[in-house]
Coordinates of C-alpha atoms and ligand atoms in Angstrom, one line a residue:
M404 CA 299.1 270.8 -48.8
K405 CA 296.4 268.7 -50.3
H406 CA 293.5 270.6 -51.9
P407 CA 290.1 269.2 -52.2
S408 CA 288.9 269.0 -55.8
S409 CA 287.0 272.0 -57.0
A410 CA 284.0 269.8 -57.9
W411 CA 283.8 268.6 -54.3
L412 CA 284.0 272.1 -53.0
A413 CA 281.2 273.3 -55.2
D414 CA 279.1 270.3 -54.5
S415 CA 279.2 270.3 -50.7
V416 CA 280.6 273.4 -49.0
Q417 CA 280.1 276.3 -51.2
Q418 CA 276.4 276.2 -51.4
L419 CA 273.9 278.8 -50.3
L420 CA 271.8 276.9 -47.8
I421 CA 269.1 277.8 -45.3
R422 CA 271.2 275.9 -42.7
D423 CA 273.8 278.6 -43.0
L424 CA 271.4 281.3 -41.9
L425 CA 271.8 279.8 -38.4
S426 CA 275.6 279.5 -38.2
R427 CA 276.3 282.9 -36.5
V428 CA 273.4 283.2 -34.2
R429 CA 274.5 280.1 -32.2
S430 CA 277.1 282.2 -30.5
W431 CA 275.9 285.7 -31.2
A432 CA 272.6 285.6 -29.5
P433 CA 272.1 282.2 -27.6
D434 CA 270.1 283.9 -24.8
Q435 CA 267.9 286.1 -27.0
T436 CA 264.3 285.1 -27.0
I437 CA 261.5 283.9 -29.3
S438 CA 258.0 284.2 -27.8
Y439 CA 254.7 282.7 -28.8
R440 CA 251.8 284.8 -27.6
E441 CA 251.7 284.9 -23.9
L442 CA 252.1 281.1 -23.8
R443 CA 255.8 280.3 -24.4
E444 CA 259.2 281.8 -24.5
I445 CA 262.3 280.0 -25.7
T446 CA 265.9 281.2 -26.2
Y447 CA 267.7 280.9 -29.5
A448 CA 269.8 278.1 -27.9
E449 CA 266.6 276.2 -27.2
F450 CA 265.3 277.0 -30.7
L451 CA 268.4 275.5 -32.3
K452 CA 268.0 272.4 -30.2
R453 CA 264.3 272.1 -31.1
V454 CA 265.2 272.4 -34.8
N455 CA 267.5 269.4 -34.4
Q456 CA 264.9 267.5 -32.5
L457 CA 262.3 268.3 -35.1
A458 CA 264.5 266.9 -37.8
I459 CA 264.9 263.7 -35.8
V460 CA 261.1 263.4 -35.4
L461 CA 260.5 264.0 -39.1
T462 CA 263.2 261.6 -40.2
R463 CA 261.8 258.9 -38.0
L464 CA 258.5 259.4 -39.6
G465 CA 260.1 258.7 -43.0
V466 CA 260.4 262.3 -44.3
Q467 CA 263.1 262.2 -47.0
A468 CA 264.8 264.7 -49.4
G469 CA 262.2 265.9 -51.9
D470 CA 259.2 265.1 -49.8
R471 CA 256.7 267.8 -49.2
V472 CA 255.4 268.6 -45.7
G473 CA 252.3 270.7 -45.2
V474 CA 251.8 273.1 -42.3
M475 CA 248.5 274.5 -41.1
D476 CA 249.3 276.8 -38.2
W477 CA 248.9 280.4 -37.1
D478 CA 252.2 282.4 -36.8
S479 CA 254.1 280.6 -34.1
H480 CA 257.5 279.6 -32.8
R481 CA 256.7 276.1 -34.2
Y482 CA 256.2 277.5 -37.6
L483 CA 259.6 279.2 -37.4
E484 CA 261.2 275.9 -36.4
L485 CA 259.5 274.2 -39.4
F486 CA 260.7 277.0 -41.7
F487 CA 264.2 275.8 -40.9
A488 CA 264.0 272.0 -40.1
I489 CA 262.0 270.9 -43.1
P490 CA 264.2 272.5 -45.8
M491 CA 267.4 271.7 -43.9
L492 CA 266.4 268.0 -44.4
G493 CA 266.2 268.5 -48.1
A494 CA 262.4 268.3 -47.9
V495 CA 260.0 271.1 -48.9
I496 CA 257.8 273.0 -46.5
H497 CA 254.3 273.6 -48.0
T498 CA 252.9 276.6 -46.1
V499 CA 249.2 275.9 -46.5
N500 CA 247.0 279.0 -46.9
V501 CA 244.5 278.3 -44.1
R502 CA 242.2 281.0 -45.2
L503 CA 241.3 279.3 -48.5
S504 CA 238.1 277.3 -48.8
S505 CA 238.3 273.7 -47.8
E506 CA 238.0 272.6 -51.5
Q507 CA 241.0 274.9 -52.3
I508 CA 242.9 273.6 -49.3
L509 CA 242.2 270.1 -50.5
Y510 CA 243.4 271.0 -54.0
T511 CA 246.7 272.4 -52.7
V512 CA 247.5 269.5 -50.3
D513 CA 246.7 267.0 -53.1
H514 CA 248.6 268.9 -55.8
A515 CA 251.6 269.4 -53.6
A516 CA 251.5 265.6 -52.8
D517 CA 252.2 266.4 -49.1
S518 CA 253.3 263.2 -47.3
L519 CA 253.0 264.6 -43.8
M520 CA 250.8 267.3 -42.4
L521 CA 251.1 269.4 -39.2
V522 CA 247.8 270.9 -38.1
H523 CA 246.8 273.3 -35.4
P524 CA 243.5 272.4 -33.6
D525 CA 241.8 275.4 -35.1
F526 CA 242.1 273.6 -38.5
F527 CA 241.1 270.1 -37.4
E528 CA 237.7 270.5 -38.8
V529 CA 238.9 271.2 -42.4
A530 CA 241.8 268.7 -42.1
E531 CA 239.3 266.0 -40.9
A532 CA 237.1 266.8 -43.9
I533 CA 239.8 266.5 -46.4
A534 CA 241.8 263.6 -44.8
P535 CA 239.9 260.8 -46.6
R536 CA 240.6 262.6 -50.0
V537 CA 244.3 263.1 -49.6
P538 CA 245.6 259.5 -49.5
K539 CA 249.2 260.6 -50.1
V540 CA 249.3 262.1 -46.6
R541 CA 250.9 259.3 -44.6
H542 CA 251.1 261.0 -41.2
W543 CA 249.4 263.8 -39.3
I544 CA 251.0 265.7 -36.4
T545 CA 248.9 268.0 -34.2
L546 CA 250.2 271.4 -33.2
S547 CA 248.5 272.0 -29.9
D548 CA 248.9 275.0 -27.6
D549 CA 247.7 272.9 -24.6
A550 CA 249.3 270.0 -22.8
M551 CA 246.2 268.0 -23.7
P552 CA 245.5 268.3 -27.5
P553 CA 241.8 268.3 -28.3
A554 CA 240.3 265.1 -29.7
T555 CA 240.5 264.6 -33.4
S556 CA 239.6 261.8 -35.9
L557 CA 242.9 262.6 -37.7
A558 CA 245.2 259.6 -37.6
S559 CA 247.7 261.6 -35.6
V560 CA 251.1 260.1 -34.7
G561 CA 251.3 262.5 -31.8
D562 CA 251.5 266.1 -30.7
Y563 CA 254.4 268.3 -31.8
E564 CA 255.6 269.0 -28.3
S565 CA 255.4 265.5 -27.0
L566 CA 257.2 264.2 -30.1
L567 CA 260.0 266.8 -29.7
A568 CA 260.3 266.0 -26.0
G569 CA 261.2 262.4 -26.8
A570 CA 263.9 263.2 -29.4
E571 CA 267.7 263.5 -29.0
L572 CA 269.2 266.9 -29.3
E573 CA 271.7 266.6 -32.1
F574 CA 271.0 265.9 -35.7
D575 CA 273.5 265.7 -38.6
F576 CA 271.9 267.7 -41.4
P577 CA 272.8 266.6 -44.9
D578 CA 274.8 268.7 -47.3
L579 CA 272.5 269.8 -50.0
N580 CA 272.7 271.3 -53.4
E581 CA 271.6 275.0 -53.2
N582 CA 269.2 274.5 -56.0
T583 CA 267.1 272.1 -53.9
V584 CA 263.6 273.3 -53.5
A585 CA 262.9 274.5 -50.0
T586 CA 259.5 276.1 -49.8
L587 CA 256.2 275.9 -51.6
F588 CA 252.9 277.7 -51.3
Y589 CA 249.9 278.4 -53.5
T590 CA 248.7 281.7 -54.9
T591 CA 245.1 282.2 -56.1
G592 CA 244.7 284.1 -59.4
T593 CA 241.6 285.5 -61.0
T594 CA 240.9 282.3 -62.8
G595 CA 241.7 278.7 -62.6
D596 CA 243.1 276.6 -59.7
P597 CA 245.6 277.9 -57.2
K598 CA 249.2 278.0 -58.6
G599 CA 252.1 276.5 -56.7
V600 CA 255.0 278.8 -56.3
Y601 CA 258.4 277.5 -55.0
F602 CA 261.8 278.7 -54.0
T603 CA 265.2 277.0 -53.6
H604 CA 267.7 277.3 -50.7
R605 CA 269.8 279.6 -52.9
Q606 CA 266.9 281.9 -53.5
I607 CA 265.8 282.1 -49.9
V608 CA 269.4 282.9 -48.8
L609 CA 269.9 285.5 -51.5
H610 CA 266.5 287.0 -50.7
T611 CA 267.3 287.1 -47.0
L612 CA 270.7 288.9 -47.7
A613 CA 269.2 291.4 -50.1
E614 CA 266.3 292.1 -47.9
G615 CA 268.6 292.6 -44.9
L616 CA 270.7 295.0 -46.9
A617 CA 267.7 296.9 -48.1
L618 CA 266.4 297.2 -44.6
T619 CA 269.7 298.1 -42.9
A620 CA 271.7 300.2 -45.4
H621 CA 269.3 303.1 -45.5
N622 CA 268.4 305.0 -42.4
N623 CA 265.5 306.5 -44.2
P624 CA 262.6 306.1 -43.4
F625 CA 263.9 303.4 -41.1
S626 CA 266.7 300.9 -40.5
L627 CA 266.6 297.5 -39.0
S628 CA 269.2 296.6 -36.3
D629 CA 269.7 293.7 -33.9
D630 CA 268.2 295.5 -31.0
D631 CA 264.9 295.6 -32.8
I632 CA 261.9 293.5 -31.5
Y633 CA 260.0 291.8 -34.3
L634 CA 256.4 290.7 -34.6
P635 CA 254.9 289.6 -37.9
L636 CA 251.5 291.1 -38.8
T637 CA 251.2 289.0 -42.0
P638 CA 250.6 285.2 -42.0
M639 CA 253.6 283.0 -42.3
F640 CA 251.8 281.0 -45.0
H641 CA 251.9 284.0 -47.3
V642 CA 255.4 284.2 -48.9
H643 CA 257.3 283.2 -45.8
A644 CA 255.9 286.3 -43.9
W645 CA 257.8 288.2 -46.6
G646 CA 261.1 286.6 -45.5
F647 CA 261.3 288.5 -42.3
P648 CA 261.4 285.4 -40.0
Y649 CA 264.5 284.2 -41.9
L650 CA 266.2 287.6 -41.6
A651 CA 265.3 288.2 -38.0
T652 CA 266.6 284.7 -37.1
M653 CA 269.8 285.2 -39.0
L654 CA 270.4 288.4 -37.1
G655 CA 269.4 287.0 -33.7
I656 CA 266.6 289.5 -33.1
K657 CA 264.0 289.1 -30.4
Q658 CA 260.9 287.7 -32.0
V659 CA 257.3 287.5 -30.9
Y660 CA 254.8 285.3 -32.8
P661 CA 251.2 286.3 -32.2
G662 CA 249.2 283.1 -33.0
R663 CA 245.7 283.7 -34.5
F664 CA 245.3 287.3 -35.7
E665 CA 243.0 288.9 -33.1
P666 CA 243.3 292.7 -33.1
Q667 CA 243.1 293.0 -29.3
R668 CA 245.8 290.4 -28.8
L669 CA 248.0 291.9 -31.4
L670 CA 247.8 295.3 -29.8
S671 CA 248.5 293.9 -26.3
L672 CA 251.5 291.9 -27.6
L673 CA 252.8 295.0 -29.5
A674 CA 252.6 297.0 -26.2
H675 CA 253.8 294.3 -23.8
H676 CA 256.9 293.3 -25.8
R677 CA 257.6 296.9 -26.9
V678 CA 257.7 295.7 -30.5
T679 CA 259.7 297.9 -32.8
I680 CA 259.5 296.3 -36.2
S681 CA 256.7 294.7 -38.3
H682 CA 255.2 294.4 -41.7
C683 CA 251.6 294.2 -43.0
V684 CA 249.2 294.9 -45.8
P685 CA 247.5 298.4 -45.6
T686 CA 244.2 297.1 -44.4
V687 CA 245.7 295.5 -41.3
L688 CA 247.4 298.7 -40.3
L689 CA 244.1 300.6 -40.8
M690 CA 242.3 298.0 -38.6
L691 CA 244.9 298.3 -35.8
L692 CA 245.0 302.1 -35.9
N693 CA 241.3 302.4 -35.7
H694 CA 240.8 299.8 -33.0
P695 CA 239.4 301.3 -29.7
E696 CA 242.3 299.8 -27.8
S697 CA 245.0 301.1 -30.1
K698 CA 245.9 303.8 -27.5
Q699 CA 247.7 301.2 -25.4
V700 CA 250.5 301.0 -28.0
D701 CA 253.3 303.5 -28.2
W702 CA 253.2 303.7 -32.0
S703 CA 256.2 306.0 -32.1
R704 CA 258.4 303.0 -31.3
L705 CA 257.3 301.2 -34.4
K706 CA 258.7 300.8 -37.9
I707 CA 256.3 299.0 -40.3
A708 CA 256.9 297.9 -43.8
I709 CA 253.6 298.1 -45.7
G710 CA 253.2 296.2 -48.8
G711 CA 251.1 293.6 -50.7
A712 CA 248.8 296.4 -52.0
P713 CA 249.1 300.1 -52.7
L714 CA 249.6 302.2 -49.6
P715 CA 247.1 305.1 -49.8
I716 CA 248.6 308.5 -48.9
G717 CA 245.7 309.1 -46.4
L718 CA 246.7 306.0 -44.5
A719 CA 250.4 306.8 -44.6
R720 CA 249.7 310.2 -43.2
A721 CA 247.4 308.7 -40.4
A722 CA 250.3 306.4 -39.5
A723 CA 252.9 309.1 -39.6
N724 CA 250.7 311.2 -37.3
R725 CA 250.9 308.4 -34.7
G726 CA 254.7 308.5 -35.0
I727 CA 255.1 305.3 -37.0
R728 CA 258.0 305.1 -39.4
I729 CA 256.7 303.5 -42.6
L730 CA 258.4 301.9 -45.5
G731 CA 256.4 301.0 -48.6
A732 CA 257.4 297.7 -50.1
Y733 CA 256.5 296.0 -53.3
G734 CA 256.5 292.3 -54.2
M735 CA 254.4 289.4 -55.1
S736 CA 254.1 285.7 -54.2
E737 CA 256.1 284.8 -57.3
T738 CA 259.0 287.1 -56.2
C739 CA 259.8 285.7 -52.7
P740 CA 258.6 288.5 -52.3
I741 CA 260.6 291.7 -51.9
I742 CA 261.4 293.6 -55.1
A743 CA 261.3 297.3 -54.2
A744 CA 261.1 299.5 -51.1
S745 CA 260.2 303.2 -50.9
H746 CA 263.5 304.4 -49.4
I747 CA 264.0 308.1 -49.4
K748 CA 267.2 309.0 -51.3
P749 CA 269.7 310.8 -49.1
P750 CA 269.5 314.6 -49.5
R751 CA 271.2 315.9 -52.6
S752 CA 271.5 319.4 -53.9
G753 CA 268.6 320.5 -56.1
P754 CA 265.4 322.2 -55.2
T755 CA 263.0 319.6 -56.5
E756 CA 264.1 316.8 -54.3
A757 CA 264.5 319.0 -51.2
A758 CA 260.8 320.0 -51.7
T759 CA 259.4 316.5 -52.0
D760 CA 257.1 315.4 -49.2
P761 CA 258.5 312.3 -47.5
I762 CA 255.1 310.7 -47.3
E763 CA 254.6 311.1 -51.0
I764 CA 257.9 309.2 -51.6
V765 CA 257.0 306.5 -49.1
T766 CA 253.7 305.9 -51.0
R767 CA 255.6 305.4 -54.3
T768 CA 255.7 301.8 -55.1
G769 CA 259.4 301.7 -54.4
F770 CA 263.0 301.7 -55.6
P771 CA 264.4 298.3 -56.7
I772 CA 266.4 296.6 -53.9
P773 CA 269.9 295.3 -54.6
L774 CA 270.2 292.6 -57.4
V775 CA 266.8 293.4 -58.8
D776 CA 266.5 294.4 -62.5
V777 CA 263.2 296.0 -63.6
A778 CA 261.8 297.1 -66.9
I779 CA 258.6 298.6 -68.2
M780 CA 257.4 296.7 -71.3
D781 CA 254.8 297.6 -73.8
S782 CA 252.5 295.0 -75.4
A783 CA 255.0 294.4 -78.2
G784 CA 257.7 293.4 -75.7
V785 CA 259.7 296.7 -76.1
C786 CA 261.2 298.2 -73.0
L787 CA 260.1 301.7 -72.4
P788 CA 262.1 304.7 -71.0
A789 CA 261.4 306.4 -67.7
G790 CA 258.6 308.9 -67.5
R791 CA 254.9 309.1 -66.6
E792 CA 253.9 308.9 -70.2
N793 CA 255.6 305.5 -70.7
I794 CA 253.2 303.2 -68.9
G795 CA 253.5 299.4 -69.5
E796 CA 253.8 296.1 -67.8
L797 CA 256.3 295.8 -65.0
V798 CA 258.7 292.9 -65.7
L799 CA 261.5 291.7 -63.5
R800 CA 264.7 289.7 -63.1
A801 CA 266.3 288.8 -59.8
P802 CA 268.0 285.7 -58.6
W803 CA 265.1 284.8 -56.2
L804 CA 262.1 284.8 -58.6
T805 CA 260.2 281.6 -58.7
R806 CA 261.2 279.5 -61.7
G807 CA 257.6 278.8 -62.6
Y808 CA 254.4 277.3 -61.2
L809 CA 254.6 273.8 -59.9
D810 CA 253.7 271.2 -62.6
D811 CA 252.2 273.9 -64.8
P812 CA 254.4 274.4 -67.8
L813 CA 251.9 276.6 -69.7
R814 CA 251.4 279.2 -67.0
S815 CA 255.1 279.1 -66.2
E816 CA 256.0 279.9 -69.8
A817 CA 253.5 282.8 -69.8
L818 CA 255.0 284.0 -66.5
W819 CA 258.5 284.1 -68.0
K820 CA 257.7 285.2 -71.5
G821 CA 260.8 286.7 -73.2
G822 CA 263.0 285.9 -70.2
W823 CA 261.4 288.4 -67.9
L824 CA 259.0 287.6 -65.1
H825 CA 255.7 289.3 -66.0
T826 CA 254.1 290.8 -62.9
G827 CA 250.7 291.7 -64.4
D828 CA 251.2 295.2 -62.8
I829 CA 250.9 298.3 -64.9
A830 CA 253.5 300.8 -64.0
Y831 CA 256.0 303.4 -65.1
R832 CA 259.4 304.4 -63.7
D833 CA 259.6 308.0 -62.6
N834 CA 262.5 310.2 -63.5
E835 CA 264.2 309.5 -60.1
G836 CA 264.1 305.7 -60.8
Y837 CA 261.2 304.7 -58.5
I838 CA 258.6 302.2 -59.7
R839 CA 255.1 303.6 -59.8
I840 CA 252.3 301.1 -60.1
T841 CA 249.2 302.5 -61.6
D842 CA 247.1 299.4 -61.9
R843 CA 246.8 295.6 -62.1
L844 CA 246.6 294.6 -65.7
K845 CA 243.2 293.1 -65.0
D846 CA 242.0 296.2 -63.1
V847 CA 242.8 298.9 -65.7
I848 CA 239.9 301.2 -66.7
K849 CA 239.6 302.6 -70.2
L850 CA 237.2 305.5 -70.1
G851 CA 236.3 306.8 -73.6
G852 CA 239.7 305.7 -74.9
E853 CA 241.7 307.2 -72.0
W854 CA 243.5 305.1 -69.3
I855 CA 242.4 306.0 -65.8
S856 CA 244.6 304.8 -63.0
T857 CA 242.5 303.2 -60.3
L858 CA 245.4 303.5 -57.8
E859 CA 245.8 307.3 -58.4
L860 CA 242.1 307.8 -58.0
E861 CA 242.1 305.8 -54.7
N862 CA 245.1 307.7 -53.5
A863 CA 243.3 311.0 -54.1
L864 CA 240.1 310.0 -52.4
S865 CA 242.0 308.5 -49.5
Q866 CA 243.2 312.0 -48.7
H867 CA 239.7 313.3 -47.9
P868 CA 239.4 313.5 -44.1
A869 CA 236.0 311.6 -44.1
V870 CA 237.4 308.7 -46.1
K871 CA 238.5 305.7 -44.1
E872 CA 239.0 303.2 -47.0
V873 CA 238.3 303.2 -50.7
A874 CA 238.6 300.8 -53.6
V875 CA 238.1 301.7 -57.3
V876 CA 237.1 299.3 -60.1
G877 CA 235.8 299.8 -63.6
V878 CA 232.2 299.2 -64.4
S879 CA 230.8 299.0 -67.9
D880 CA 229.1 302.1 -69.2
P881 CA 227.1 302.5 -72.4
K882 CA 228.6 305.9 -73.3
W883 CA 232.2 305.6 -72.1
D884 CA 232.7 301.8 -72.3
E885 CA 234.0 301.8 -68.8
R886 CA 233.8 304.3 -66.0
P887 CA 235.4 304.2 -62.5
H888 CA 233.3 303.1 -59.5
A889 CA 234.6 304.0 -56.1
E890 CA 233.4 302.0 -53.1
V891 CA 234.0 304.2 -50.1
I892 CA 233.9 303.5 -46.3
L893 CA 233.5 306.7 -44.4
R894 CA 235.0 307.4 -41.0
E895 CA 232.7 307.2 -38.0
G896 CA 231.6 310.4 -36.3
I897 CA 232.7 312.9 -39.0
G898 CA 230.1 315.4 -37.8
V899 CA 229.2 316.8 -41.2
E900 CA 227.2 315.3 -44.0
I901 CA 229.3 313.8 -46.7
T902 CA 227.7 312.9 -50.0
P903 CA 229.3 311.4 -53.2
R904 CA 229.2 315.0 -54.5
T905 CA 231.4 316.2 -51.7
L906 CA 234.0 313.7 -52.8
L907 CA 233.7 314.5 -56.5
K908 CA 234.2 318.1 -55.6
F909 CA 237.3 317.1 -53.6
L910 CA 238.6 315.4 -56.8
H911 CA 238.7 318.7 -58.5
T912 CA 241.8 319.7 -56.5
F913 CA 243.7 316.9 -58.1
I914 CA 242.2 317.5 -61.6
D915 CA 243.2 321.2 -61.3
N916 CA 246.8 320.5 -60.3
G917 CA 247.1 317.9 -63.1
T918 CA 247.5 314.8 -60.8
L919 CA 244.3 313.3 -62.1
H920 CA 242.7 313.0 -65.5
Q921 CA 239.7 315.4 -65.8
R922 CA 237.4 312.5 -66.8
V923 CA 237.7 311.0 -63.3
I924 CA 234.8 313.4 -62.5
L925 CA 232.7 310.7 -64.1
T926 CA 233.5 308.4 -61.2
Q927 CA 230.5 306.8 -59.7
I928 CA 230.8 306.8 -55.9
R929 CA 229.0 304.5 -53.4
F930 CA 229.2 304.4 -49.7
A931 CA 229.6 301.0 -48.1
A932 CA 230.0 299.5 -44.6
T933 CA 232.6 296.9 -45.6
L934 CA 234.8 295.9 -48.5
P935 CA 235.4 292.3 -49.7
R936 CA 238.9 290.9 -48.7
T937 CA 241.2 288.2 -50.1
S938 CA 242.6 285.4 -48.0
V939 CA 245.5 287.6 -46.9
G940 CA 243.4 290.6 -46.0
K941 CA 243.8 292.7 -49.2
I942 CA 240.8 294.4 -50.8
D943 CA 239.3 291.9 -53.2
K944 CA 238.6 293.8 -56.4
K945 CA 237.5 290.8 -58.3
A946 CA 234.7 290.2 -55.7
L947 CA 233.9 293.9 -55.7
R948 CA 233.5 293.9 -59.5
L949 CA 231.3 290.9 -59.4
G950 CA 229.0 292.4 -56.7
L951 CA 228.8 295.5 -58.8
Q952 CA 227.3 294.0 -61.9
N953 CA 224.0 295.5 -60.7
P954 CA 225.0 298.7 -58.9
T955 CA 222.3 300.0 -56.7
T956 CA 223.3 303.6 -55.9
E957 CA 224.3 306.2 -58.4
N958 CA 225.7 309.6 -57.7
P959 CA 222.7 311.8 -56.8
Ligands
AMP1310 P1 250.3 288.5 -54.0 O1 251.0 287.7 -55.0 O2 249.0 288.0 -53.5 O3 251.2 288.9 -52.9 O4 250.0 289.9 -54.8 C1 251.0 290.6 -55.5 C2 250.3 291.8 -56.1 O5 250.0 292.8 -55.0 C3 251.3 292.6 -57.0 O6 251.4 292.0 -58.2 C4 250.7 294.0 -57.0 O7 249.6 294.1 -57.8 C5 250.1 294.1 -55.5 N1 251.1 294.9 -54.7 C6 252.0 294.4 -53.9 N2 252.7 295.4 -53.3 C7 252.3 296.5 -53.8 C8 252.6 297.9 -53.7 N3 253.5 298.3 -52.8 N4 251.9 298.8 -54.4 C9 251.0 298.4 -55.3 N5 250.6 297.1 -55.5 C10 251.2 296.2 -54.8

C-alpha cells in the first residue's frame, strides 16, 4: 500500500480548518432551520449551498487568499454565511464594529486594508461618508432586507441576494494551512487608536471545540444540546458573537438571527421561536427583563451565558427569580473570547461547598475552561498562589489567544510580556480554583493606601432591592487620594424614599460580615437616570470618570 508522505498529510489534510466545522451537519441536520427576524428562514442544506454561492461571487470579484473583507451588518443569516465563506477562501473576515464613530470606522477599514465591503442599508450613510477616503476598497456589496435595495451613492456591484441568485451551487474550497488568519476585528482601549485583533482557523476551531465542551460537559447550571434553539443577544462584530454561531452551526442547532437590536423585536423573537439558549452582557439582560413586554417570554425555558462585564449578584438573582438558568462567562476580545465559565462543581462531601449559594458561584468570574492555563502575577512578574490576599494581574495561556495586535509590534509585545497574555484585569484565584476579578487595572481605587475593589462594591450595592444598576469608579480626594464614587440607577416605583445614606447603611451589612473593607463607607453615592455605555453595551467607566471630574452631588 502506498502511503502519502507525512509532509503532504500535514500540509493538506490534517489541518484544523473552519471548513471542517461544516462536515457533519451536511447529513446530520440538513432540514434544521436558520431564521432571520420574521423575514427569512433557510434550512442548513440551503445555508451550505449559499456558502458555496457566496464563495463563487467573492472569487469572481477578485477576492483572494489573504485579502480582507469588511462586513457592516446586524446579526443575520448573511453574517453567518460570511463567517464561513470568507475564511474558507483563505481570506479574512473583518467584522466592523458598526457602533464606533464614523472616524473610528474609517480608521479600522483603512487599517485593515479591506478590499471589499458588504454593507447593510442602515450603514449606508457612514459607508458613503468614508468611501472617498478608503481607496483600497475595490468593491461594495449591499446587504438589503428588501427585494429593492434603497438608493446609495456607493459604487455597489450589486445586492447580496441577487448576486447569490446568479451563482452556481458548488465551489471547490482550497486546502489551507491552519495558521491562516481567518477573522479580524478592532477593540477600543482607553487610549490610542483601535487595535486589530485576529484569529487563525486553528484558533477558531480549537475555541469552538473547547467552548462546546465547556457548555455540554457540565449540567450545572446548564448544558447545551442539539435540541436547543439559539438566538444571539450580542453583536456578531464583537468577538464572533463569542463563538456561539460557529458552535451552533457545527452542532446543527436551530438558529434565529434578530437583525438590529430592538428590545421589543428581541422579546417577540425569543417568545415566537421558543428560544432556549443565548448570551449577552449584563446590561442587555437587565434591559430585557425590565422591558414592559418581557412578560410575553417564558423565561424559564432560557439558558443565558452572561459575560463581557461582571455579573452583579442582584441581577443574577432577578434572572434566577424569572427561572432563567445563568452561566457567568469571562473573556476578552483578545481571547477569542471564552476563557472561564462559572460552572458549579458537582456535589462533593464537605460542609462548605454544600452550603454555598449557587447564585454566588455563578457570579464568580469563572473556572478556566479546558486547555486554558491561568496565573495571577504580581508587578514583578512572580506568579502568586491561590487566596484572596494574593491579588495581582490575571495572565493567560491558551491555544486560541490572539498573537498580537495587527501591525502593532509594540502593543503586541506588551500584551505578551513574559510569554503570558496580560489581561489588564486584577484578580485572585479562590481556594476552589475559580478566578475572581476584582477590578480592571485602570479602574483600581487606592483609598488611603488600601485597595478597594470596585466590583465587590458594585456587587454589594446591586443587592439592595431599590438598586437597578450601579457603577463604581475612583474619584480623587484631598484626604484619601482616591475614594469610590457609586453612580446608581434606582428602580422605578419603589414606594419608599431612598437616599445615599440608605445605601451606605446597607453597606454596613457587608462590612460587618467581612465581605467589604470598612473604608467603603467613604463611598460617595449619586443617583442618576442613565449610565454611559460602550459600543457593545457595557457600562463605560472611562466616560463616567471623565464626567465626574466635577461631581455635583455629594452624600447629604
Ligand atoms: P472586551 O475586550 O471589550 O470584550 O472586554 C474584556 C474585558 O471585559 C475583560 O478584560 C474584563 O475586564 C471584562 N470582563 C469580561 N467578562 C467579565 C466577567 N465575567 N467578569 C468581570 N469582568 C469581565
